[in-house]
mmCIF file of C-alpha atoms in Angstrom:
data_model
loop_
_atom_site.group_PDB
_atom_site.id
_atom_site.type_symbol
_atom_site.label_atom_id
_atom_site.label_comp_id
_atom_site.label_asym_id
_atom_site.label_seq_id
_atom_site.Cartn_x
_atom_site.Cartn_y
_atom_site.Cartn_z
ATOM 1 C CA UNK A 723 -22.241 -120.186 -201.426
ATOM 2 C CA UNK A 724 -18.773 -120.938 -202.952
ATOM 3 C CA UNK A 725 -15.698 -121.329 -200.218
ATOM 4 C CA UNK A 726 -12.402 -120.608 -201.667
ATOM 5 C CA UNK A 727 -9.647 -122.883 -199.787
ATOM 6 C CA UNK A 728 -6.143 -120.597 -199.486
ATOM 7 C CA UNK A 729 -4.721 -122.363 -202.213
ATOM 8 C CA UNK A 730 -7.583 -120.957 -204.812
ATOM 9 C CA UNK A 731 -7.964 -117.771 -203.298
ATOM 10 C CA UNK A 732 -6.653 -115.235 -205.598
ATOM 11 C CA UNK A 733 -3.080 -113.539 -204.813
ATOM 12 C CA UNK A 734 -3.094 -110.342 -203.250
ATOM 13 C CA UNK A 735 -1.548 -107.387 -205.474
ATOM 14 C CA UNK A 736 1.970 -106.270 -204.717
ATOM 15 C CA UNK A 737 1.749 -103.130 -202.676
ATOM 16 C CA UNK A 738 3.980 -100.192 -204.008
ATOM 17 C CA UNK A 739 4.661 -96.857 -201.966
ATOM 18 C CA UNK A 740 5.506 -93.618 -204.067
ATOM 19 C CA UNK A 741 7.247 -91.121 -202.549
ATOM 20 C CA UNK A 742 5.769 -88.959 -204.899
ATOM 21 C CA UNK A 743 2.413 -86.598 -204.584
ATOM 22 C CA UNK A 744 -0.772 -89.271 -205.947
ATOM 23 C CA UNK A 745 -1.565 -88.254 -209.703
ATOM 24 C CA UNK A 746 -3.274 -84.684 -210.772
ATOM 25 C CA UNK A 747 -4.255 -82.750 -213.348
ATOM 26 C CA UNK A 748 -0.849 -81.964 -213.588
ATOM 27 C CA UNK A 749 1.994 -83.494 -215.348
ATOM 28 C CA UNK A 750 4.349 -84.995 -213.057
ATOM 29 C CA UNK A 751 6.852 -88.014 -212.973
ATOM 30 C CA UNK A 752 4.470 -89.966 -211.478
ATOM 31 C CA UNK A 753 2.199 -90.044 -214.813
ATOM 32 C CA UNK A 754 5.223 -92.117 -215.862
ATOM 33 C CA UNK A 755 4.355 -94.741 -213.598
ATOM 34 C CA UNK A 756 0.766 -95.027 -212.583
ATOM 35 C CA UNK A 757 -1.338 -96.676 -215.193
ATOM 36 C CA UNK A 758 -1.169 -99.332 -218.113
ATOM 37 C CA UNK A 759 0.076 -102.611 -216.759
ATOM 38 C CA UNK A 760 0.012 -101.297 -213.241
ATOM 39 C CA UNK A 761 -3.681 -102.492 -212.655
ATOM 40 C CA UNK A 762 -1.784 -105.762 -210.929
ATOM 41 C CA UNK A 763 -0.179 -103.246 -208.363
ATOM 42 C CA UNK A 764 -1.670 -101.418 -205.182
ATOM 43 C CA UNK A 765 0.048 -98.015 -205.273
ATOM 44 C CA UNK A 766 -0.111 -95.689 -201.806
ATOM 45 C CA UNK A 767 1.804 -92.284 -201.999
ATOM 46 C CA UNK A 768 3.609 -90.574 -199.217
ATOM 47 C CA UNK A 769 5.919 -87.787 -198.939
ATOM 48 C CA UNK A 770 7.407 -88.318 -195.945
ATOM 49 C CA UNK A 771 9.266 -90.982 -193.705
ATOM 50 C CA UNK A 772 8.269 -94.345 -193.818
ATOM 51 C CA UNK A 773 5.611 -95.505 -190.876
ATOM 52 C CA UNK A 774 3.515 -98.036 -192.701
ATOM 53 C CA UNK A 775 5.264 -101.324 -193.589
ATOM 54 C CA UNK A 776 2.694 -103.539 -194.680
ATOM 55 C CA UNK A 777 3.727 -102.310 -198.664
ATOM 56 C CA UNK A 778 5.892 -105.186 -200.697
ATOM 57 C CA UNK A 779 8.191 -101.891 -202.544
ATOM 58 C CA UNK A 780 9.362 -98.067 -202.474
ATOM 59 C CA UNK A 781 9.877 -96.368 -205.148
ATOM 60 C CA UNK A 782 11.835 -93.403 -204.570
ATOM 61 C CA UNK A 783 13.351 -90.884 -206.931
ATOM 62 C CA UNK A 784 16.596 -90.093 -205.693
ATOM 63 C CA UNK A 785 15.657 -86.776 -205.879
ATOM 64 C CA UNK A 786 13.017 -86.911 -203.063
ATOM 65 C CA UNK A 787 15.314 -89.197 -200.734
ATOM 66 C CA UNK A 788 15.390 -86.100 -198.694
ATOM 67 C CA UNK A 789 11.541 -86.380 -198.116
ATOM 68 C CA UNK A 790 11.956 -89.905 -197.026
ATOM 69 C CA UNK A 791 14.664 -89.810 -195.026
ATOM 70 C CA UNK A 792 12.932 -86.487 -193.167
ATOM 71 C CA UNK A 793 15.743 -84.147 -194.142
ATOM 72 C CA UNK A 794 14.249 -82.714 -197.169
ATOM 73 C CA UNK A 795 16.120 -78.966 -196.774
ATOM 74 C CA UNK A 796 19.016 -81.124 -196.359
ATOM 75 C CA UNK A 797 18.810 -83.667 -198.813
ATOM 76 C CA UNK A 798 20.132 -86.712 -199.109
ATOM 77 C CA UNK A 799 22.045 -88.437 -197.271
ATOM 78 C CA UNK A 800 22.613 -85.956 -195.054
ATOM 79 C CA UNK A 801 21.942 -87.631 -191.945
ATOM 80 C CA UNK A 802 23.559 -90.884 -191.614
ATOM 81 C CA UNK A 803 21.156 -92.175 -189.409
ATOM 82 C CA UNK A 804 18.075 -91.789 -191.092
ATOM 83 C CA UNK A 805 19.619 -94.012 -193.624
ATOM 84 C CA UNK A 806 19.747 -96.735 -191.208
ATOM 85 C CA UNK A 807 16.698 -96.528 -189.836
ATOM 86 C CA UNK A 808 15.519 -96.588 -193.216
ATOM 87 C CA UNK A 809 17.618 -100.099 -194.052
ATOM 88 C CA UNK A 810 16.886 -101.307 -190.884
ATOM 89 C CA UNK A 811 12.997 -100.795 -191.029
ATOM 90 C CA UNK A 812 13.320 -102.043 -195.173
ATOM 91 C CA UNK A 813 15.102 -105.150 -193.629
ATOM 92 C CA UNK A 814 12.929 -105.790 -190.652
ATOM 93 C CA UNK A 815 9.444 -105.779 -192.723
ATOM 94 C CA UNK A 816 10.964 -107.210 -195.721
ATOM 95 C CA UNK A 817 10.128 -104.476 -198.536
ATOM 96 C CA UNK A 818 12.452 -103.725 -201.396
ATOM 97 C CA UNK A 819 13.754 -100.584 -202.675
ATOM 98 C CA UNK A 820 13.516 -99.318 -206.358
ATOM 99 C CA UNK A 821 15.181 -96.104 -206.736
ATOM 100 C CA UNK A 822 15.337 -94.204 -209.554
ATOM 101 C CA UNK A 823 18.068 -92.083 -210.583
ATOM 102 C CA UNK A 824 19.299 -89.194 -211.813
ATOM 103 C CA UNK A 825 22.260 -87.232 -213.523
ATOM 104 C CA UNK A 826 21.540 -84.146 -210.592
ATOM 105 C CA UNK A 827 20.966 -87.282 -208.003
ATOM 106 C CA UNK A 828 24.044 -89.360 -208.939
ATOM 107 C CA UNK A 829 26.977 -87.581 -208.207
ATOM 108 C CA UNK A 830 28.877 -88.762 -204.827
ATOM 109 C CA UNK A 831 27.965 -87.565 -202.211
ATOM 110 C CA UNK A 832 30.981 -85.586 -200.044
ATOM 111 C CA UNK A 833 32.527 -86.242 -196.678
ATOM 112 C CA UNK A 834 33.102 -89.628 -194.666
ATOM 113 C CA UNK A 835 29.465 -90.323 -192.807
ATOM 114 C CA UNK A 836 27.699 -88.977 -196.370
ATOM 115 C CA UNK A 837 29.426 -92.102 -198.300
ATOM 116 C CA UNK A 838 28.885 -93.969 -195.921
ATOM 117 C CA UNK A 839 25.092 -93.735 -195.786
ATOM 118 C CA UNK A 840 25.325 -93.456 -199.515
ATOM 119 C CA UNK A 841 26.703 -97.326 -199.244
ATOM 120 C CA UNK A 842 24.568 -98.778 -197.232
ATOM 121 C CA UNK A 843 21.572 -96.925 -198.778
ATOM 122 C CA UNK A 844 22.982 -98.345 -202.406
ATOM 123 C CA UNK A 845 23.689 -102.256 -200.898
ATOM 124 C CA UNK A 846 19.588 -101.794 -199.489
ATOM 125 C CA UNK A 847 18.624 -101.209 -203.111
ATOM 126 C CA UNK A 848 16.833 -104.078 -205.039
ATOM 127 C CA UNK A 849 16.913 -102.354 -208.344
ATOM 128 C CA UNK A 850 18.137 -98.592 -209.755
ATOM 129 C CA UNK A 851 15.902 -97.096 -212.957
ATOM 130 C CA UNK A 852 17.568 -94.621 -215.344
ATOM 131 C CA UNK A 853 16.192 -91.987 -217.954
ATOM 132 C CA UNK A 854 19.300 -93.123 -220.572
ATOM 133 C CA UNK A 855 21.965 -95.310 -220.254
ATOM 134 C CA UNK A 856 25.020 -92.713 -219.738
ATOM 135 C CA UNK A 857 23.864 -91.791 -216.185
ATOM 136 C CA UNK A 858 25.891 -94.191 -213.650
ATOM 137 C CA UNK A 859 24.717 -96.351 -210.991
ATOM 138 C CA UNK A 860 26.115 -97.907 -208.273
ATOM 139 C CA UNK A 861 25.676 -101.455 -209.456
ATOM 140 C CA UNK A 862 24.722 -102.212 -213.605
ATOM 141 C CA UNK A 863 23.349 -105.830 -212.472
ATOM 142 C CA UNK A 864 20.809 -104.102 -210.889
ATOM 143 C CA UNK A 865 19.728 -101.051 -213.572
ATOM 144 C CA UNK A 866 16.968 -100.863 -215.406
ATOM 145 C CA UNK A 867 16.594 -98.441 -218.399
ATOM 146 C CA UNK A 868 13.009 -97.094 -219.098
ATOM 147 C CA UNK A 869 12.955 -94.260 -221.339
ATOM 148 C CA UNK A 870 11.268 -90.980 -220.118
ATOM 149 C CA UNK A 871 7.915 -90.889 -222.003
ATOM 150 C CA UNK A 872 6.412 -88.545 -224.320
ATOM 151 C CA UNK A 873 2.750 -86.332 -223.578
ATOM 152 C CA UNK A 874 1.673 -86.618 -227.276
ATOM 153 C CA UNK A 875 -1.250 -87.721 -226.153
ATOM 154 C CA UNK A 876 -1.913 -85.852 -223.478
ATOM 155 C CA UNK A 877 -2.850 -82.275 -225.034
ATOM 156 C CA UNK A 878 -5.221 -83.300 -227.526
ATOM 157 C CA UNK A 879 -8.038 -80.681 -227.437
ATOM 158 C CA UNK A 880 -5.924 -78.372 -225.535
ATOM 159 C CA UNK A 881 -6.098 -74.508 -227.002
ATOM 160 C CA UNK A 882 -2.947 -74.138 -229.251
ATOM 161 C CA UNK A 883 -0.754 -70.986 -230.213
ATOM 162 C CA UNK A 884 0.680 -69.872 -233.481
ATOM 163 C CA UNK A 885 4.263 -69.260 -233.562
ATOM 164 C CA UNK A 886 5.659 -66.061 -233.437
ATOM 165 C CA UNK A 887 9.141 -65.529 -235.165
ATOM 166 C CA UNK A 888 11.901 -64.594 -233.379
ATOM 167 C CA UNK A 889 10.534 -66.040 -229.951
ATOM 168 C CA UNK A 890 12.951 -68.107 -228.195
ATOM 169 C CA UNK A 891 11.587 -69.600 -224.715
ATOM 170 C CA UNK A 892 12.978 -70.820 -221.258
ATOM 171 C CA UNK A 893 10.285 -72.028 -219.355
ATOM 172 C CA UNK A 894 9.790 -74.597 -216.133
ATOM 173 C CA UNK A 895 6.450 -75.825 -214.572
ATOM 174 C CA UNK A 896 7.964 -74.509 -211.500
ATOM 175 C CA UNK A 897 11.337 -72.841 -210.536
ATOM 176 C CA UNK A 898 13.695 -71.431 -213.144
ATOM 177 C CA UNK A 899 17.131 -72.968 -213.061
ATOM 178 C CA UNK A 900 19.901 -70.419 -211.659
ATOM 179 C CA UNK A 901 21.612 -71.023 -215.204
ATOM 180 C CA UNK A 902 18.635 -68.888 -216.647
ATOM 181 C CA UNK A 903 20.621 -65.484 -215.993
ATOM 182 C CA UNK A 904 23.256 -66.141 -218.699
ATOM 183 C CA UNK A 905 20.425 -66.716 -221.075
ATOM 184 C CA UNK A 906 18.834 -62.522 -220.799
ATOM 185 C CA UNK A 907 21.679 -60.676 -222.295
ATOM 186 C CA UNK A 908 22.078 -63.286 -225.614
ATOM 187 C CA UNK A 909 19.085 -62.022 -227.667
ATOM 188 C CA UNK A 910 21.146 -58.490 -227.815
ATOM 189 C CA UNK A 911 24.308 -60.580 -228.794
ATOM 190 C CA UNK A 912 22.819 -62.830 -231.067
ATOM 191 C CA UNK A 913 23.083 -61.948 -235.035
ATOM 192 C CA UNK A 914 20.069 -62.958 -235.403
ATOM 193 C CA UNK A 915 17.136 -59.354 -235.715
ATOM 194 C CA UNK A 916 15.051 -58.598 -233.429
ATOM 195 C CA UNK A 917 15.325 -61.603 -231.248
ATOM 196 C CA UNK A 918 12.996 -61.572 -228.268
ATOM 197 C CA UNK A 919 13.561 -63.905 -225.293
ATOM 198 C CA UNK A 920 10.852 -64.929 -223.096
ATOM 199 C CA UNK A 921 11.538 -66.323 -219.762
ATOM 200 C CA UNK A 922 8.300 -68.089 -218.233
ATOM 201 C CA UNK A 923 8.118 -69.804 -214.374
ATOM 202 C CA UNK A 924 9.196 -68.982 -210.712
ATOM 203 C CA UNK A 925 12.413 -67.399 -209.851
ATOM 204 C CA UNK A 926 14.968 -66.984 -206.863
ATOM 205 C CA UNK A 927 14.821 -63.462 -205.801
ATOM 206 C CA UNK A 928 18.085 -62.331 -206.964
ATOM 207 C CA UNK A 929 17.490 -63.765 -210.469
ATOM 208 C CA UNK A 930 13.773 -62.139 -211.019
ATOM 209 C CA UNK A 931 15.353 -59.068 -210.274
ATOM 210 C CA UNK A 932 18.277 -59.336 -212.704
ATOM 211 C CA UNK A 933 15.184 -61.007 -215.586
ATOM 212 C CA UNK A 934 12.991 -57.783 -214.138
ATOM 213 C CA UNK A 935 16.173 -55.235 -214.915
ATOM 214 C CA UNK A 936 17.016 -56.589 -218.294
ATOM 215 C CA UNK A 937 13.433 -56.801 -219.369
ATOM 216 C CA UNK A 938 13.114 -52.574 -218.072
ATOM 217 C CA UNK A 939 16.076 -52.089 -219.615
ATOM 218 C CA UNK A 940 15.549 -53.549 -223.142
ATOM 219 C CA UNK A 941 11.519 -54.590 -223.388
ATOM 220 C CA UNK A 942 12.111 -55.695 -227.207
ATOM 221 C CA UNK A 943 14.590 -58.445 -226.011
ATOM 222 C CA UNK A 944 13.390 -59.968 -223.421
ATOM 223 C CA UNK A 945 9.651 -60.709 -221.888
ATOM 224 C CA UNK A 946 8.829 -62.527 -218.620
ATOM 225 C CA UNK A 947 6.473 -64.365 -216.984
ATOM 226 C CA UNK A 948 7.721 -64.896 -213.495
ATOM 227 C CA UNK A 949 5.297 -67.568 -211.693
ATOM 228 C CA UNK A 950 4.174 -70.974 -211.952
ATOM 229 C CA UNK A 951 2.280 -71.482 -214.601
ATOM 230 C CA UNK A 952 -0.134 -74.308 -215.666
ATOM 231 C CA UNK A 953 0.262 -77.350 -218.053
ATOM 232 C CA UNK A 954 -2.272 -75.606 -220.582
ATOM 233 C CA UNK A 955 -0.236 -72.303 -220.363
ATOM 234 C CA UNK A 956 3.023 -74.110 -220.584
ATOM 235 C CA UNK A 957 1.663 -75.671 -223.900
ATOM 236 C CA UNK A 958 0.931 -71.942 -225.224
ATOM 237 C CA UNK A 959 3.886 -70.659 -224.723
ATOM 238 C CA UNK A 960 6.251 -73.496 -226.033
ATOM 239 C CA UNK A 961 3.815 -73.516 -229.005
ATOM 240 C CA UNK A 962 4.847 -69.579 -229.628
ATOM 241 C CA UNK A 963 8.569 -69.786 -229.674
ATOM 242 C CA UNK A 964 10.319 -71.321 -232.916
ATOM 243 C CA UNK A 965 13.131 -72.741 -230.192
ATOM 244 C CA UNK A 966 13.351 -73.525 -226.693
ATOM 245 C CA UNK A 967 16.231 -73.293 -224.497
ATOM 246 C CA UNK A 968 16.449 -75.837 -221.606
ATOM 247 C CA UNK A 969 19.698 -74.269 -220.355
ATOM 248 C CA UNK A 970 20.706 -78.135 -218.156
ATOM 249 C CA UNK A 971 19.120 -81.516 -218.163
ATOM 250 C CA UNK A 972 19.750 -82.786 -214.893
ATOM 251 C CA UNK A 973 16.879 -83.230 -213.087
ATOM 252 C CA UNK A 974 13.506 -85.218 -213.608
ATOM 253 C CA UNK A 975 11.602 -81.663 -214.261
ATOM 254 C CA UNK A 976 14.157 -80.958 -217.320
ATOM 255 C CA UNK A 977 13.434 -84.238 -218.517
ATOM 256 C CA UNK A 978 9.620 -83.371 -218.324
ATOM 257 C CA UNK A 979 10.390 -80.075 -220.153
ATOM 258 C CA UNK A 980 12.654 -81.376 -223.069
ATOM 259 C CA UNK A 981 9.711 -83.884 -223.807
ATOM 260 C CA UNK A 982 7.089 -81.917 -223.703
ATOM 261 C CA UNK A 983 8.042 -79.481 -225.737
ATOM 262 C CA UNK A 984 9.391 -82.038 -228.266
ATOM 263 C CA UNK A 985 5.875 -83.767 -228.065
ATOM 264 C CA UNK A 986 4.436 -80.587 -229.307
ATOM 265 C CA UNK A 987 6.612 -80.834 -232.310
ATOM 266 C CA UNK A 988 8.712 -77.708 -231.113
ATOM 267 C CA UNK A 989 12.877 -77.860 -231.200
ATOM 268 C CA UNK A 990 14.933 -78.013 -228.181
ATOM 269 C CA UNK A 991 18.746 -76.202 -227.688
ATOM 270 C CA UNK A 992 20.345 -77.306 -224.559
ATOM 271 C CA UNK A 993 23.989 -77.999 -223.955
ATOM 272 C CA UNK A 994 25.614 -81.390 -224.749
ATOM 273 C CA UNK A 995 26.181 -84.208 -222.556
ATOM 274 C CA UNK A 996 26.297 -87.664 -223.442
ATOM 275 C CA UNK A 997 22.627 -88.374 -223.078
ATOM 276 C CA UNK A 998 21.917 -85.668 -224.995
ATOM 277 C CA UNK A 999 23.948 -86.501 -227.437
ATOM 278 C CA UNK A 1000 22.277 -90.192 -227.662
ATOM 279 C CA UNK A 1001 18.608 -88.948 -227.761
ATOM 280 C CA UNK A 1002 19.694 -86.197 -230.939
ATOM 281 C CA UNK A 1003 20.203 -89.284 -232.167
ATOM 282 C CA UNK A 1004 16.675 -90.796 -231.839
ATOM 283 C CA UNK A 1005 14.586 -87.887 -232.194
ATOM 284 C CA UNK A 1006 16.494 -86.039 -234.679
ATOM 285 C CA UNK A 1007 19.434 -83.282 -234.861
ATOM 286 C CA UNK A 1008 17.047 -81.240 -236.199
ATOM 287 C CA UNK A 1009 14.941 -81.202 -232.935
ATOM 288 C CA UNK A 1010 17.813 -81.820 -230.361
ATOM 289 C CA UNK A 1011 20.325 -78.723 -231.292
ATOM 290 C CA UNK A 1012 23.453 -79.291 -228.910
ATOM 291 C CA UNK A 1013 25.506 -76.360 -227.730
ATOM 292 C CA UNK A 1014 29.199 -77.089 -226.413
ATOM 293 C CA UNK A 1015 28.875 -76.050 -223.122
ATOM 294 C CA UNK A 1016 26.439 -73.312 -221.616
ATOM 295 C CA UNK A 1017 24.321 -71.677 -224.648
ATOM 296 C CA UNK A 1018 25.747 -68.310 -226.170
ATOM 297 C CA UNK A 1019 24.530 -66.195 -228.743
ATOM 298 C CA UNK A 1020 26.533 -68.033 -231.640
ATOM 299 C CA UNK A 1021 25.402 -71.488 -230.712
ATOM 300 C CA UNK A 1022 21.495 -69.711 -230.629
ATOM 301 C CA UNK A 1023 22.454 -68.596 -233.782
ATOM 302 C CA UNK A 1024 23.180 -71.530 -235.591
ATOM 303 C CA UNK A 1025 20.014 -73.543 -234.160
ATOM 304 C CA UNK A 1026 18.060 -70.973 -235.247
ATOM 305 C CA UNK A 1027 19.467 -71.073 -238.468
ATOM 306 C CA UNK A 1028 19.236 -75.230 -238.330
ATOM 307 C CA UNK A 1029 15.632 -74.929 -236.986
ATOM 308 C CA UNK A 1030 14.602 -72.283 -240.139
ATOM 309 C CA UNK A 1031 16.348 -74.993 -243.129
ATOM 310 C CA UNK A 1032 14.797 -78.289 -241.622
ATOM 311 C CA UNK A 1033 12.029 -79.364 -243.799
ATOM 312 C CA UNK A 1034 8.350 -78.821 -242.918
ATOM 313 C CA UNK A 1035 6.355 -81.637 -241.988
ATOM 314 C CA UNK A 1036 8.734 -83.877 -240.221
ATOM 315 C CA UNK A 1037 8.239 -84.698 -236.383
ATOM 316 C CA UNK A 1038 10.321 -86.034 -233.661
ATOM 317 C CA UNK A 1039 10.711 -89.862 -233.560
ATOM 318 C CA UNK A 1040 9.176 -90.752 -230.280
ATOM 319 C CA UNK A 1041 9.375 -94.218 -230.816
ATOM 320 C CA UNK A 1042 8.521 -96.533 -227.891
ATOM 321 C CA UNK A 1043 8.230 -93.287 -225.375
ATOM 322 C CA UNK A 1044 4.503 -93.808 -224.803
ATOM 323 C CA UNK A 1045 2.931 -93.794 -221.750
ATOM 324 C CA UNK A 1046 1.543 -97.047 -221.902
ATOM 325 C CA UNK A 1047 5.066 -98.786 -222.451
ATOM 326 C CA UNK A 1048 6.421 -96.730 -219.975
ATOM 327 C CA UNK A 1049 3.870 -97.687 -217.157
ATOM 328 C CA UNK A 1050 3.835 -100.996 -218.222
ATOM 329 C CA UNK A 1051 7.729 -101.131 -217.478
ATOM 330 C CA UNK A 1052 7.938 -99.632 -214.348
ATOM 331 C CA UNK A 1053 4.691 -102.206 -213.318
ATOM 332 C CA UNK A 1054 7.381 -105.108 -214.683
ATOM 333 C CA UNK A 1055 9.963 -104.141 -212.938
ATOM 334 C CA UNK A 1056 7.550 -103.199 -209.636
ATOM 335 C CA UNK A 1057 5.948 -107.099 -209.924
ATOM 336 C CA UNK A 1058 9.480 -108.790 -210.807
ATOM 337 C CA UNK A 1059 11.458 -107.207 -207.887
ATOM 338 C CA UNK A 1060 8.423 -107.997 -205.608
ATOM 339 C CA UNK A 1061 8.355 -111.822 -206.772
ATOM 340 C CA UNK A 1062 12.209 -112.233 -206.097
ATOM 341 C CA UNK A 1063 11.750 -110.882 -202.349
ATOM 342 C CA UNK A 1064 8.787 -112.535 -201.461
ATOM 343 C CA UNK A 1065 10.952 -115.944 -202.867
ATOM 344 C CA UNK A 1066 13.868 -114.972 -201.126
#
């Protein structure tokens, strides 16, 4: 029998805690991060506070902070002492913090004790991760940038649909932005004939009522699908519509919208910001149509017309968006910020 001594025994992986649901058969941000280089990490997922502290890093969308912090009706940082138990416990056990950010996530918070937390929570950070490089942080030394991947991949086999002129979609996995009731009047304002809209996911009471009206009230115009739906139905329906309106980009889900329906080769119209604006750039203008401000009728108009000239064949460029270099980033990032605390 062979006896390792200490100094030959292997090193333990880094231990990484998601606050994030473990992977499904369901696309979520955390396909983004689990897999490809990360076979050097130990992941554990939680959704809640923080009771087990024998973990080396948390990763923590910003957008779940409220989970972590136990305030998740609230968000975050609504109670200023949660953060510091938080930093406190972080300090105490020695685990970094990786947070990753968002445009929805990264505007300051309001009120005295909320900036406050928002500090200290932001001086407990090891490292920040962004989507693009127009969304601030609270410290650029500490940023990393790793592109939101693509699902190219990921559909392969999946049962396709044709397209069906005229369709224009707004869809989400789960619940419909509130910005989805200016969209179900446009297809009667639009020049464009016989323009249908179909609105597919979950929706607040008050706006399934006003998508249920409109659709009563004008069936040839608008169509609905008011629930969750699935990743295979999701791929059906952006497959039918010529265009998709994402009507804001602000949170992770709209980033998991946008590139799923450009990785099934299908344009996107949402309104400009500056990161939209960049990734027109890299995919193409003629799969990224830009509207100044929320979409209207004309601005549907003219990516229609944009989508209709642009010449067949052609696909987005979704360059270095795999999944593989995107896990293999976040694992990078994971193993480097674990390194520099255990040296510290």
């Amino acid at each position: 029998m062979i006896s390792l001594s200490d100094d030959a025994r292997p090193a333990p992986r880094p231990v990484v805690q998601e606050v994030h649901r473990p992977i499904a058969p369901l696309l979520r941000y955390i396909d983004q991060i689990v897999g490809g280089g990360s076979e050097h990490l130990e992941f554990r997922f939680s959704q809640g506070v923080l009771t087990r502290f024998d973990i080396d890093v948390l990763h923590v969308a910003d957008e779940n902070l409220g989970n972590l912090l136990g305030t998740p009706d609230a968000g975050a940082p609504a109670s200023p002492l949660a953060v510091a138990v938080l930093v406190r416990n972080l300090r105490r056990h020695d685990i970094a913090l990786i947070r990753t950010i968002s445009r929805a996530s990264s505007e300051p918070p309001r009120g005295r004790s909320a900036r406050w937390a928002q500090s200290l929570l932001d001086r407990a950070t090891d490292a920040f991760i962004v989507f693009d490089e127009s969304t601030p942080t609270p410290d650029a030394d500490k940023t990393t940038l790793i592109p939101h991947a693509h699902y190219r991949d990921r559909f392969m086999g999946y049962p396709r649909a044709s397209i069906v002129r005229n369709r224009v979609l707004c869809i989400a996995p789960t619940e419909l932005p509130p910005e989805t009731r200016g969209l179900v009047a446009i297809p009667r304002a639009a020049n464009t004939a016989d323009l249908e809209l179909r609105v597919v996911g979950s929706a607040a009471p008050a706006l399934a009522g006003a998508i249920d009206s409109e659709a009563a009230r004008y069936p040839r115009h608008l169509s609905a699908r008011l629930e969750a739906v699935s990743d295979g139905a999701q791929v059906q329906e952006i497959d039918a519509a010529e265009l998709t309106i994402i009507p804001e980009t602000r949170t992770i889900e709209h980033y998991q919208t946008l590139f799923l329906v450009l990785s099934l080769d299908r344009p996107v119209l949402t309104p400009r910001t500056n990161a939209m604006t960049r990734l027109a750039q890299q995919v193409g203008p003629e799969w990224l149509h830009l509207s100044d401000g929320p979409v209207t009728a004309d601005a549907l108009d003219l990516a229609l017309a944009r989508v209709r000239a642009a010449p067949d064949g052609t696909r987005p460029n979704l360059e270095g968006r795999s999944l593989q270099t995107t896990q293999n980033a976040y694992a990078v990032l994971f193993e480097d910020v674990a390194r520099r605390r255990a040296r510290s």
